[in-house]
Amino acid sequence: MMSRHCFNQSPNIESVYVPDTGLGHAPQLPDSVLMMDLDEFDLAVAPFDAGSNVEPNATDHKDVTPSTHGHAEHCSWHPEHSEWDSCPACAVSPSLEHGHVGRVLRGETGNMCHLVQIQPGTLEHIDVLWPIFTSEWARHFFPVAVYRVQNVDMYKRFADKQSWETEAMLTTSPALDLWHGTPADEKGIEDMLLAGLDQRLSQRGYFGHGLYFSDSPGKASRYTAPRNDQGRLVALPDTHVRTLLRCKVLPGRQLKCDPNVTHPRLRREPVGYDSVKGNVTGSDEYVVYDNARVYAEYVVQYRFQTSLTTPCLSS
């Protein structure tokens, strides 16, 4: 059985490795791709909530000037995220109910984040979906919506961990862009975006209790389906909207296992290492045990067409 991770007692995690292109930097794409018409993919749908107040970005030229009203620490803008949208409501007071950029998510402890829909055809939109469009899985993938997650608290936790490792010269491993699929409902996904992925809620997999990631997009999609009481994946119709989260992950010092070698009793990272990399089911898996090593930065919602034979993206 494939390793999995649970949030709120329901979702399973499975991720896809994406080469690190640097935060906010789109790859150099051919003109045929940059000029393609994406309207045919029905990208205007916002399935999070039919009554959602998510508003698309008005322009690609974002205002990234920090707040001068004393609330910058609560705002969605961050100096290391020049692609983040500044929030005029947070510049006045984060407690305002209206006027925020995108959709505001609020936690029970007062934490908050912004969920900003990315417009189809922009470099940011293509950058997020490019690893999927260029995989063998592309012909089954029909994007519905892409959202940027602007969570200052969770990003600061991630950045602090990265800075500490760099200053201590413990590792030179860069952050990886990884994906994971989840069958969680809207509330479960919101909890993940607000508080981050939680290793304490993980189920034991091939490498113990950790946060699991993989480099196969097809496998990641399998884990967007729920499981029945017998632990078997439930078949979903092609019209069902699934969810992937693209995350930044710090692998740190990796214990690289030989194929088919497992360590199911691990409850934390092995002594002298920060993560585990293994291959049990034919695809590489990346497992971390520290929540601060993961930052969920994009939500991708899509439909998976099992019977489709024509690729959904062409040049």
PDB file of C-alpha atoms in Angstrom:
ATOM      1  CA  MET A   1       0.000   0.000   0.000  1.00  0.00           C
ATOM      2  CA  MET A   2       1.256   3.462  -0.864  1.00  0.00           C
ATOM      3  CA  SER A   3       2.453   5.686   1.960  1.00  0.00           C
ATOM      4  CA  ARG A   4      -0.028   8.396   2.839  1.00  0.00           C
ATOM      5  CA  HIS A   5      -0.579  11.354   5.108  1.00  0.00           C
ATOM      6  CA  CYS A   6      -3.826  12.294   6.836  1.00  0.00           C
ATOM      7  CA  PHE A   7      -5.184  15.718   7.704  1.00  0.00           C
ATOM      8  CA  ASN A   8      -8.310  16.076   9.824  1.00  0.00           C
ATOM      9  CA  GLN A   9      -8.630  12.295   9.743  1.00  0.00           C
ATOM     10  CA  SER A  10      -9.362  12.175   6.024  1.00  0.00           C
ATOM     11  CA  PRO A  11      -6.957  13.310   3.290  1.00  0.00           C
ATOM     12  CA  ASN A  12      -4.009  11.336   1.975  1.00  0.00           C
ATOM     13  CA  ILE A  13      -0.841  13.005   0.739  1.00  0.00           C
ATOM     14  CA  GLU A  14       1.072  12.123  -2.389  1.00  0.00           C
ATOM     15  CA  SER A  15       3.300  14.508  -4.252  1.00  0.00           C
ATOM     16  CA  VAL A  16       5.065  15.097  -7.514  1.00  0.00           C
ATOM     17  CA  TYR A  17       8.598  16.409  -7.815  1.00  0.00           C
ATOM     18  CA  VAL A  18       9.077  19.521  -9.913  1.00  0.00           C
ATOM     19  CA  PRO A  19      12.541  20.927 -10.764  1.00  0.00           C
ATOM     20  CA  ASP A  20      13.356  24.027  -8.707  1.00  0.00           C
ATOM     21  CA  THR A  21      13.021  27.128 -10.893  1.00  0.00           C
ATOM     22  CA  GLY A  22      13.191  29.636  -8.060  1.00  0.00           C
ATOM     23  CA  LEU A  23      10.270  31.197  -6.258  1.00  0.00           C
ATOM     24  CA  GLY A  24       8.180  33.334  -8.577  1.00  0.00           C
ATOM     25  CA  HIS A  25      10.275  32.799 -11.699  1.00  0.00           C
ATOM     26  CA  ALA A  26       8.564  31.207 -14.695  1.00  0.00           C
ATOM     27  CA  PRO A  27      10.563  29.009 -17.074  1.00  0.00           C
ATOM     28  CA  GLN A  28      11.482  30.260 -20.535  1.00  0.00           C
ATOM     29  CA  LEU A  29       8.680  28.991 -22.725  1.00  0.00           C
ATOM     30  CA  PRO A  30       8.336  28.933 -26.519  1.00  0.00           C
ATOM     31  CA  ASP A  31       6.176  31.597 -28.149  1.00  0.00           C
ATOM     32  CA  SER A  32       3.748  28.888 -29.276  1.00  0.00           C
ATOM     33  CA  VAL A  33       2.972  28.173 -25.624  1.00  0.00           C
ATOM     34  CA  LEU A  34       2.886  31.771 -24.451  1.00  0.00           C
ATOM     35  CA  MET A  35       0.395  32.665 -27.197  1.00  0.00           C
ATOM     36  CA  MET A  36      -1.869  29.618 -26.801  1.00  0.00           C
ATOM     37  CA  ASP A  37      -5.576  30.019 -26.151  1.00  0.00           C
ATOM     38  CA  LEU A  38      -6.439  28.522 -22.750  1.00  0.00           C
ATOM     39  CA  ASP A  39     -10.129  29.454 -22.760  1.00  0.00           C
ATOM     40  CA  GLU A  40     -11.006  26.005 -24.093  1.00  0.00           C
ATOM     41  CA  PHE A  41      -9.942  24.467 -20.812  1.00  0.00           C
ATOM     42  CA  ASP A  42     -12.767  26.103 -18.855  1.00  0.00           C
ATOM     43  CA  LEU A  43     -10.346  27.826 -16.506  1.00  0.00           C
ATOM     44  CA  ALA A  44     -12.729  30.499 -15.309  1.00  0.00           C
ATOM     45  CA  VAL A  45     -14.535  28.193 -12.872  1.00  0.00           C
ATOM     46  CA  ALA A  46     -13.880  28.788  -9.156  1.00  0.00           C
ATOM     47  CA  PRO A  47     -14.987  25.505  -7.544  1.00  0.00           C
ATOM     48  CA  PHE A  48     -13.891  26.271  -3.976  1.00  0.00           C
ATOM     49  CA  ASP A  49     -17.297  27.759  -3.283  1.00  0.00           C
ATOM     50  CA  ALA A  50     -20.048  28.690  -5.717  1.00  0.00           C
ATOM     51  CA  GLY A  51     -20.631  31.801  -3.651  1.00  0.00           C
ATOM     52  CA  SER A  52     -16.950  32.538  -3.106  1.00  0.00           C
ATOM     53  CA  ASN A  53     -15.742  36.114  -3.137  1.00  0.00           C
ATOM     54  CA  VAL A  54     -12.509  35.145  -4.945  1.00  0.00           C
ATOM     55  CA  GLU A  55     -11.672  37.889  -7.390  1.00  0.00           C
ATOM     56  CA  PRO A  56      -9.259  37.407 -10.294  1.00  0.00           C
ATOM     57  CA  ASN A  57      -6.176  39.589 -10.492  1.00  0.00           C
ATOM     58  CA  ALA A  58      -6.880  42.713 -12.482  1.00  0.00           C
ATOM     59  CA  THR A  59      -3.396  42.861 -13.938  1.00  0.00           C
ATOM     60  CA  ASP A  60      -0.079  41.079 -14.068  1.00  0.00           C
ATOM     61  CA  HIS A  61       1.640  44.253 -12.803  1.00  0.00           C
ATOM     62  CA  LYS A  62       1.074  43.880  -9.074  1.00  0.00           C
ATOM     63  CA  ASP A  63       1.399  46.585  -6.459  1.00  0.00           C
ATOM     64  CA  VAL A  64       4.016  45.237  -4.064  1.00  0.00           C
ATOM     65  CA  THR A  65       4.605  48.361  -2.016  1.00  0.00           C
ATOM     66  CA  PRO A  66       4.648  47.445   1.696  1.00  0.00           C
ATOM     67  CA  SER A  67       2.106  48.943   4.053  1.00  0.00           C
ATOM     68  CA  THR A  68       3.007  52.118   5.915  1.00  0.00           C
ATOM     69  CA  HIS A  69       0.044  51.935   8.295  1.00  0.00           C
ATOM     70  CA  GLY A  70       1.686  49.767  10.947  1.00  0.00           C
ATOM     71  CA  HIS A  71       0.033  46.527   9.857  1.00  0.00           C
ATOM     72  CA  ALA A  72       2.610  45.273   7.375  1.00  0.00           C
ATOM     73  CA  GLU A  73       3.334  42.204   9.505  1.00  0.00           C
ATOM     74  CA  HIS A  74      -0.264  41.057   8.993  1.00  0.00           C
ATOM     75  CA  CYS A  75      -0.487  41.881   5.300  1.00  0.00           C
ATOM     76  CA  SER A  76      -0.230  39.379   2.481  1.00  0.00           C
ATOM     77  CA  TRP A  77       2.722  41.266   1.011  1.00  0.00           C
ATOM     78  CA  HIS A  78       6.198  39.938   1.804  1.00  0.00           C
ATOM     79  CA  PRO A  79       9.523  41.422   0.625  1.00  0.00           C
ATOM     80  CA  GLU A  80      10.759  38.031  -0.616  1.00  0.00           C
ATOM     81  CA  HIS A  81       7.548  37.517  -2.566  1.00  0.00           C
ATOM     82  CA  SER A  82       7.509  40.261  -5.178  1.00  0.00           C
ATOM     83  CA  GLU A  83       4.761  38.341  -6.995  1.00  0.00           C
ATOM     84  CA  TRP A  84       2.407  38.475  -4.002  1.00  0.00           C
ATOM     85  CA  ASP A  85      -0.506  40.922  -4.176  1.00  0.00           C
ATOM     86  CA  SER A  86      -0.508  43.624  -1.516  1.00  0.00           C
ATOM     87  CA  CYS A  87      -3.736  43.904   0.449  1.00  0.00           C
ATOM     88  CA  PRO A  88      -5.249  47.375   0.943  1.00  0.00           C
ATOM     89  CA  ALA A  89      -7.603  46.116   3.669  1.00  0.00           C
ATOM     90  CA  CYS A  90      -4.743  44.645   5.724  1.00  0.00           C
ATOM     91  CA  ALA A  91      -2.898  47.946   5.396  1.00  0.00           C
ATOM     92  CA  VAL A  92      -5.733  49.482   7.434  1.00  0.00           C
ATOM     93  CA  SER A  93      -6.622  46.556   9.687  1.00  0.00           C
ATOM     94  CA  PRO A  94      -6.464  42.774   9.122  1.00  0.00           C
ATOM     95  CA  SER A  95      -9.776  42.452  10.983  1.00  0.00           C
ATOM     96  CA  LEU A  96     -11.701  44.244   8.236  1.00  0.00           C
ATOM     97  CA  GLU A  97     -14.324  41.987   6.688  1.00  0.00           C
ATOM     98  CA  HIS A  98     -14.267  43.416   3.188  1.00  0.00           C
ATOM     99  CA  GLY A  99     -11.803  44.859   0.697  1.00  0.00           C
ATOM    100  CA  HIS A 100      -9.118  42.169   0.995  1.00  0.00           C
ATOM    101  CA  VAL A 101      -7.182  40.888  -1.978  1.00  0.00           C
ATOM    102  CA  GLY A 102      -8.525  37.531  -3.141  1.00  0.00           C
ATOM    103  CA  ARG A 103     -10.341  35.428  -0.586  1.00  0.00           C
ATOM    104  CA  VAL A 104      -9.465  35.686   3.112  1.00  0.00           C
ATOM    105  CA  LEU A 105      -9.247  32.507   5.203  1.00  0.00           C
ATOM    106  CA  ARG A 106      -9.392  32.921   8.984  1.00  0.00           C
ATOM    107  CA  GLY A 107      -8.493  30.338  11.605  1.00  0.00           C
ATOM    108  CA  GLU A 108      -9.981  29.819  15.037  1.00  0.00           C
ATOM    109  CA  THR A 109      -6.863  31.229  16.712  1.00  0.00           C
ATOM    110  CA  GLY A 110      -6.931  34.453  14.695  1.00  0.00           C
ATOM    111  CA  ASN A 111      -4.459  33.353  12.026  1.00  0.00           C
ATOM    112  CA  MET A 112      -5.292  34.286   8.456  1.00  0.00           C
ATOM    113  CA  CYS A 113      -4.127  34.006   4.870  1.00  0.00           C
ATOM    114  CA  HIS A 114      -5.153  35.176   1.407  1.00  0.00           C
ATOM    115  CA  LEU A 115      -6.178  32.910  -1.456  1.00  0.00           C
ATOM    116  CA  VAL A 116      -5.635  34.731  -4.758  1.00  0.00           C
ATOM    117  CA  GLN A 117      -6.833  33.265  -8.058  1.00  0.00           C
ATOM    118  CA  ILE A 118      -4.189  33.248 -10.806  1.00  0.00           C
ATOM    119  CA  GLN A 119      -5.368  34.329 -14.230  1.00  0.00           C
ATOM    120  CA  PRO A 120      -5.016  31.765 -17.065  1.00  0.00           C
ATOM    121  CA  GLY A 121      -2.365  32.568 -19.653  1.00  0.00           C
ATOM    122  CA  THR A 122      -0.101  34.503 -17.270  1.00  0.00           C
ATOM    123  CA  LEU A 123       3.479  33.348 -16.770  1.00  0.00           C
ATOM    124  CA  GLU A 124       2.719  32.477 -13.156  1.00  0.00           C
ATOM    125  CA  HIS A 125      -0.217  30.301 -14.210  1.00  0.00           C
ATOM    126  CA  ILE A 126       1.872  28.511 -16.850  1.00  0.00           C
ATOM    127  CA  ASP A 127       4.776  28.118 -14.428  1.00  0.00           C
ATOM    128  CA  VAL A 128       2.582  26.305 -11.913  1.00  0.00           C
ATOM    129  CA  LEU A 129       1.011  23.950 -14.467  1.00  0.00           C
ATOM    130  CA  TRP A 130       4.010  23.474 -16.762  1.00  0.00           C
ATOM    131  CA  PRO A 131       5.397  20.337 -15.020  1.00  0.00           C
ATOM    132  CA  ILE A 132       2.016  18.645 -15.447  1.00  0.00           C
ATOM    133  CA  PHE A 133       1.475  19.799 -19.029  1.00  0.00           C
ATOM    134  CA  THR A 134       4.861  18.383 -20.024  1.00  0.00           C
ATOM    135  CA  SER A 135       4.320  14.987 -18.374  1.00  0.00           C
ATOM    136  CA  GLU A 136       2.766  11.798 -19.731  1.00  0.00           C
ATOM    137  CA  TRP A 137      -0.198  12.615 -17.505  1.00  0.00           C
ATOM    138  CA  ALA A 138      -1.087  15.810 -19.454  1.00  0.00           C
ATOM    139  CA  ARG A 139      -3.712  14.217 -21.675  1.00  0.00           C
ATOM    140  CA  HIS A 140      -5.837  13.376 -18.643  1.00  0.00           C
ATOM    141  CA  PHE A 141      -5.504  16.764 -16.942  1.00  0.00           C
ATOM    142  CA  PHE A 142      -8.069  19.560 -17.320  1.00  0.00           C
ATOM    143  CA  PRO A 143      -7.304  22.528 -15.029  1.00  0.00           C
ATOM    144  CA  VAL A 144     -10.185  24.292 -13.370  1.00  0.00           C
ATOM    145  CA  ALA A 145      -8.506  26.978 -11.244  1.00  0.00           C
ATOM    146  CA  VAL A 146      -5.139  27.898  -9.720  1.00  0.00           C
ATOM    147  CA  TYR A 147      -4.817  29.878  -6.488  1.00  0.00           C
ATOM    148  CA  ARG A 148      -1.780  31.472  -4.857  1.00  0.00           C
ATOM    149  CA  VAL A 149      -1.595  31.028  -1.085  1.00  0.00           C
ATOM    150  CA  GLN A 150      -0.312  34.131   0.730  1.00  0.00           C
ATOM    151  CA  ASN A 151       0.250  33.074   4.341  1.00  0.00           C
ATOM    152  CA  VAL A 152       2.847  35.271   6.050  1.00  0.00           C
ATOM    153  CA  ASP A 153       3.032  33.211   9.248  1.00  0.00           C
ATOM    154  CA  MET A 154       3.572  29.876   7.491  1.00  0.00           C
ATOM    155  CA  TYR A 155       6.033  31.368   5.015  1.00  0.00           C
ATOM    156  CA  LYS A 156       8.028  32.996   7.823  1.00  0.00           C
ATOM    157  CA  ARG A 157       8.258  29.630   9.576  1.00  0.00           C
ATOM    158  CA  PHE A 158       9.541  28.043   6.362  1.00  0.00           C
ATOM    159  CA  ALA A 159      11.964  30.893   5.582  1.00  0.00           C
ATOM    160  CA  ASP A 160      13.363  30.848   9.127  1.00  0.00           C
ATOM    161  CA  LYS A 161      14.109  27.143   8.822  1.00  0.00           C
ATOM    162  CA  GLN A 162      15.780  27.698   5.451  1.00  0.00           C
ATOM    163  CA  SER A 163      17.841  30.626   6.741  1.00  0.00           C
ATOM    164  CA  TRP A 164      18.957  28.722   9.827  1.00  0.00           C
ATOM    165  CA  GLU A 165      20.175  25.785   7.739  1.00  0.00           C
ATOM    166  CA  THR A 166      21.996  28.092   5.344  1.00  0.00           C
ATOM    167  CA  GLU A 167      23.707  30.078   8.079  1.00  0.00           C
ATOM    168  CA  ALA A 168      24.672  26.930   9.961  1.00  0.00           C
ATOM    169  CA  MET A 169      25.973  25.453   6.684  1.00  0.00           C
ATOM    170  CA  LEU A 170      24.222  22.178   7.452  1.00  0.00           C
ATOM    171  CA  THR A 171      23.184  21.578   3.850  1.00  0.00           C
ATOM    172  CA  THR A 172      23.388  23.054   0.376  1.00  0.00           C
ATOM    173  CA  SER A 173      20.232  21.321  -0.847  1.00  0.00           C
ATOM    174  CA  PRO A 174      17.827  23.847  -2.436  1.00  0.00           C
ATOM    175  CA  ALA A 175      14.116  23.966  -1.736  1.00  0.00           C
ATOM    176  CA  LEU A 176      12.157  21.681  -4.051  1.00  0.00           C
ATOM    177  CA  ASP A 177       8.848  22.426  -5.769  1.00  0.00           C
ATOM    178  CA  LEU A 178       6.718  19.383  -4.934  1.00  0.00           C
ATOM    179  CA  TRP A 179       3.072  18.444  -5.296  1.00  0.00           C
ATOM    180  CA  HIS A 180       0.675  16.447  -3.207  1.00  0.00           C
ATOM    181  CA  GLY A 181      -2.885  15.383  -3.786  1.00  0.00           C
ATOM    182  CA  THR A 182      -5.597  15.403  -1.177  1.00  0.00           C
ATOM    183  CA  PRO A 183      -9.230  14.201  -1.081  1.00  0.00           C
ATOM    184  CA  ALA A 184      -9.991  16.695   1.703  1.00  0.00           C
ATOM    185  CA  ASP A 185     -13.148  18.757   1.489  1.00  0.00           C
ATOM    186  CA  GLU A 186     -13.087  22.553   1.374  1.00  0.00           C
ATOM    187  CA  LYS A 187     -12.841  22.903   5.159  1.00  0.00           C
ATOM    188  CA  GLY A 188      -9.977  20.413   5.355  1.00  0.00           C
ATOM    189  CA  ILE A 189      -8.045  22.213   2.624  1.00  0.00           C
ATOM    190  CA  GLU A 190      -8.570  25.572   4.313  1.00  0.00           C
ATOM    191  CA  ASP A 191      -7.195  24.133   7.568  1.00  0.00           C
ATOM    192  CA  MET A 192      -4.076  22.948   5.717  1.00  0.00           C
ATOM    193  CA  LEU A 193      -3.544  26.346   4.107  1.00  0.00           C
ATOM    194  CA  LEU A 194      -3.986  28.187   7.405  1.00  0.00           C
ATOM    195  CA  ALA A 195      -1.950  25.966   9.737  1.00  0.00           C
ATOM    196  CA  GLY A 196       0.282  24.044   7.350  1.00  0.00           C
ATOM    197  CA  LEU A 197       0.767  20.321   6.886  1.00  0.00           C
ATOM    198  CA  ASP A 198       0.969  18.518  10.229  1.00  0.00           C
ATOM    199  CA  GLN A 199       3.266  15.498  10.645  1.00  0.00           C
ATOM    200  CA  ARG A 200       1.530  14.588  13.913  1.00  0.00           C
ATOM    201  CA  LEU A 201      -1.577  13.573  11.953  1.00  0.00           C
ATOM    202  CA  SER A 202       0.319  11.362   9.521  1.00  0.00           C
ATOM    203  CA  GLN A 203      -0.368   7.679   9.121  1.00  0.00           C
ATOM    204  CA  ARG A 204       2.524   5.263   9.054  1.00  0.00           C
ATOM    205  CA  GLY A 205       3.897   4.583   5.583  1.00  0.00           C
ATOM    206  CA  TYR A 206       6.967   2.908   4.126  1.00  0.00           C
ATOM    207  CA  PHE A 207       9.168   5.427   5.938  1.00  0.00           C
ATOM    208  CA  GLY A 208       7.208   5.830   9.133  1.00  0.00           C
ATOM    209  CA  HIS A 209       5.127   8.788  10.249  1.00  0.00           C
ATOM    210  CA  GLY A 210       6.076  11.659   7.968  1.00  0.00           C
ATOM    211  CA  LEU A 211       4.938  14.031   5.235  1.00  0.00           C
ATOM    212  CA  TYR A 212       5.191  12.097   1.964  1.00  0.00           C
ATOM    213  CA  PHE A 213       5.946  13.356  -1.531  1.00  0.00           C
ATOM    214  CA  SER A 214       6.482  11.570  -4.844  1.00  0.00           C
ATOM    215  CA  ASP A 215       7.736  12.374  -8.342  1.00  0.00           C
ATOM    216  CA  SER A 216       4.856  10.832 -10.320  1.00  0.00           C
ATOM    217  CA  PRO A 217       1.954  13.143 -11.292  1.00  0.00           C
ATOM    218  CA  GLY A 218      -0.259  10.180 -12.148  1.00  0.00           C
ATOM    219  CA  LYS A 219       0.272   8.642  -8.745  1.00  0.00           C
ATOM    220  CA  ALA A 220      -0.372  11.970  -7.038  1.00  0.00           C
ATOM    221  CA  SER A 221      -3.732  12.181  -8.772  1.00  0.00           C
ATOM    222  CA  ARG A 222      -4.688   8.739  -7.463  1.00  0.00           C
ATOM    223  CA  TYR A 223      -4.458  10.062  -3.935  1.00  0.00           C
ATOM    224  CA  THR A 224      -6.935  12.845  -4.580  1.00  0.00           C
ATOM    225  CA  ALA A 225      -9.633  10.183  -4.271  1.00  0.00           C
ATOM    226  CA  PRO A 226     -10.999   9.140  -0.861  1.00  0.00           C
ATOM    227  CA  ARG A 227     -10.739   5.620   0.553  1.00  0.00           C
ATOM    228  CA  ASN A 228     -13.535   3.329   1.706  1.00  0.00           C
ATOM    229  CA  ASP A 229     -13.698   1.445   5.005  1.00  0.00           C
ATOM    230  CA  GLN A 230     -11.485  -1.298   3.551  1.00  0.00           C
ATOM    231  CA  GLY A 231      -8.783   1.226   2.631  1.00  0.00           C
ATOM    232  CA  ARG A 232      -9.403   0.971  -1.111  1.00  0.00           C
ATOM    233  CA  LEU A 233      -9.500   4.045  -3.346  1.00  0.00           C
ATOM    234  CA  VAL A 234     -13.002   5.120  -4.353  1.00  0.00           C
ATOM    235  CA  ALA A 235     -13.538   5.604  -8.102  1.00  0.00           C
ATOM    236  CA  LEU A 236     -14.529   9.177  -8.945  1.00  0.00           C
ATOM    237  CA  PRO A 237     -16.394  10.415 -12.052  1.00  0.00           C
ATOM    238  CA  ASP A 238     -14.491  12.457 -14.649  1.00  0.00           C
ATOM    239  CA  THR A 239     -16.553  15.507 -13.642  1.00  0.00           C
ATOM    240  CA  HIS A 240     -15.236  15.440 -10.062  1.00  0.00           C
ATOM    241  CA  VAL A 241     -12.981  18.392  -9.175  1.00  0.00           C
ATOM    242  CA  ARG A 242      -9.751  17.201  -7.535  1.00  0.00           C
ATOM    243  CA  THR A 243      -7.132  19.162  -5.602  1.00  0.00           C
ATOM    244  CA  LEU A 244      -3.332  19.296  -5.717  1.00  0.00           C
ATOM    245  CA  LEU A 245      -1.188  21.561  -3.562  1.00  0.00           C
ATOM    246  CA  ARG A 246       2.160  22.736  -4.896  1.00  0.00           C
ATOM    247  CA  CYS A 247       4.583  23.160  -2.032  1.00  0.00           C
ATOM    248  CA  LYS A 248       8.080  24.360  -1.301  1.00  0.00           C
ATOM    249  CA  VAL A 249       9.916  21.592   0.559  1.00  0.00           C
ATOM    250  CA  LEU A 250      13.312  21.688   2.285  1.00  0.00           C
ATOM    251  CA  PRO A 251      14.867  18.201   1.984  1.00  0.00           C
ATOM    252  CA  GLY A 252      17.980  19.151   3.960  1.00  0.00           C
ATOM    253  CA  ARG A 253      20.315  16.217   4.539  1.00  0.00           C
ATOM    254  CA  GLN A 254      18.715  13.235   2.801  1.00  0.00           C
ATOM    255  CA  LEU A 255      19.022   9.580   3.727  1.00  0.00           C
ATOM    256  CA  LYS A 256      18.879   7.975   0.276  1.00  0.00           C
ATOM    257  CA  CYS A 257      17.596   4.433   0.507  1.00  0.00           C
ATOM    258  CA  ASP A 258      18.223   1.670  -2.012  1.00  0.00           C
ATOM    259  CA  PRO A 259      15.180   0.537  -4.048  1.00  0.00           C
ATOM    260  CA  ASN A 260      12.610  -1.437  -2.039  1.00  0.00           C
ATOM    261  CA  VAL A 261      14.298  -0.613   1.294  1.00  0.00           C
ATOM    262  CA  THR A 262      11.821   0.677   3.877  1.00  0.00           C
ATOM    263  CA  HIS A 263      11.924   2.103   7.411  1.00  0.00           C
ATOM    264  CA  PRO A 264       8.285   1.873   8.607  1.00  0.00           C
ATOM    265  CA  ARG A 265       9.085   2.416  12.302  1.00  0.00           C
ATOM    266  CA  LEU A 266      10.431   5.943  11.903  1.00  0.00           C
ATOM    267  CA  ARG A 267       8.617   8.565  13.975  1.00  0.00           C
ATOM    268  CA  ARG A 268      11.073  11.322  13.166  1.00  0.00           C
ATOM    269  CA  GLU A 269      13.984  11.879  10.805  1.00  0.00           C
ATOM    270  CA  PRO A 270      16.862   9.381  11.120  1.00  0.00           C
ATOM    271  CA  VAL A 271      19.793  10.512  13.289  1.00  0.00           C
ATOM    272  CA  GLY A 272      22.080  12.747  11.239  1.00  0.00           C
ATOM    273  CA  TYR A 273      19.491  13.402   8.515  1.00  0.00           C
ATOM    274  CA  ASP A 274      16.534  15.716   7.847  1.00  0.00           C
ATOM    275  CA  SER A 275      14.543  13.625   5.362  1.00  0.00           C
ATOM    276  CA  VAL A 276      14.352  10.288   3.586  1.00  0.00           C
ATOM    277  CA  LYS A 277      14.307   9.544  -0.134  1.00  0.00           C
ATOM    278  CA  GLY A 278      13.243   6.079  -1.246  1.00  0.00           C
ATOM    279  CA  ASN A 279      11.627   4.086  -4.031  1.00  0.00           C
ATOM    280  CA  VAL A 280       9.280   1.242  -3.196  1.00  0.00           C
ATOM    281  CA  THR A 281       6.513   1.456  -5.809  1.00  0.00           C
ATOM    282  CA  GLY A 282       8.518   2.499  -8.878  1.00  0.00           C
ATOM    283  CA  SER A 283       8.608   6.240  -8.132  1.00  0.00           C
ATOM    284  CA  ASP A 284      10.853   8.243  -5.836  1.00  0.00           C
ATOM    285  CA  GLU A 285       9.324   9.346  -2.544  1.00  0.00           C
ATOM    286  CA  TYR A 286      10.496  12.272  -0.429  1.00  0.00           C
ATOM    287  CA  VAL A 287       9.593  12.209   3.264  1.00  0.00           C
ATOM    288  CA  VAL A 288      10.103  15.003   5.796  1.00  0.00           C
ATOM    289  CA  TYR A 289       9.222  14.931   9.499  1.00  0.00           C
ATOM    290  CA  ASP A 290       9.335  18.625  10.408  1.00  0.00           C
ATOM    291  CA  ASN A 291       6.284  20.749   9.541  1.00  0.00           C
ATOM    292  CA  ALA A 292       8.485  23.833   9.079  1.00  0.00           C
ATOM    293  CA  ARG A 293      10.126  22.184   6.055  1.00  0.00           C
ATOM    294  CA  VAL A 294       6.952  22.567   3.995  1.00  0.00           C
ATOM    295  CA  TYR A 295       5.149  25.654   2.700  1.00  0.00           C
ATOM    296  CA  ALA A 296       1.986  25.180   0.607  1.00  0.00           C
ATOM    297  CA  GLU A 297       2.145  27.962  -1.987  1.00  0.00           C
ATOM    298  CA  TYR A 298      -0.402  27.040  -4.700  1.00  0.00           C
ATOM    299  CA  VAL A 299      -3.737  25.241  -4.906  1.00  0.00           C
ATOM    300  CA  VAL A 300      -4.492  23.568  -8.241  1.00  0.00           C
ATOM    301  CA  GLN A 301      -7.996  22.291  -8.889  1.00  0.00           C
ATOM    302  CA  TYR A 302      -8.620  20.102 -11.917  1.00  0.00           C
ATOM    303  CA  ARG A 303     -10.621  17.307 -13.496  1.00  0.00           C
ATOM    304  CA  PHE A 304      -9.005  13.979 -14.330  1.00  0.00           C
ATOM    305  CA  GLN A 305     -10.335  12.473 -17.583  1.00  0.00           C
ATOM    306  CA  THR A 306      -9.566   8.749 -17.405  1.00  0.00           C
ATOM    307  CA  SER A 307     -10.744   7.935 -20.943  1.00  0.00           C
ATOM    308  CA  LEU A 308      -9.244  10.931 -22.769  1.00  0.00           C
ATOM    309  CA  THR A 309      -6.871  10.112 -25.649  1.00  0.00           C
ATOM    310  CA  THR A 310      -6.092  13.607 -26.974  1.00  0.00           C
ATOM    311  CA  PRO A 311      -3.650  15.799 -24.986  1.00  0.00           C
ATOM    312  CA  CYS A 312      -5.299  18.864 -23.446  1.00  0.00           C
ATOM    313  CA  LEU A 313      -2.310  21.082 -24.142  1.00  0.00           C
ATOM    314  CA  SER A 314      -0.514  21.384 -27.465  1.00  0.00           C
ATOM    315  CA  SER A 315       1.894  23.833 -29.008  1.00  0.00           C
TER     316      SER A 315
END
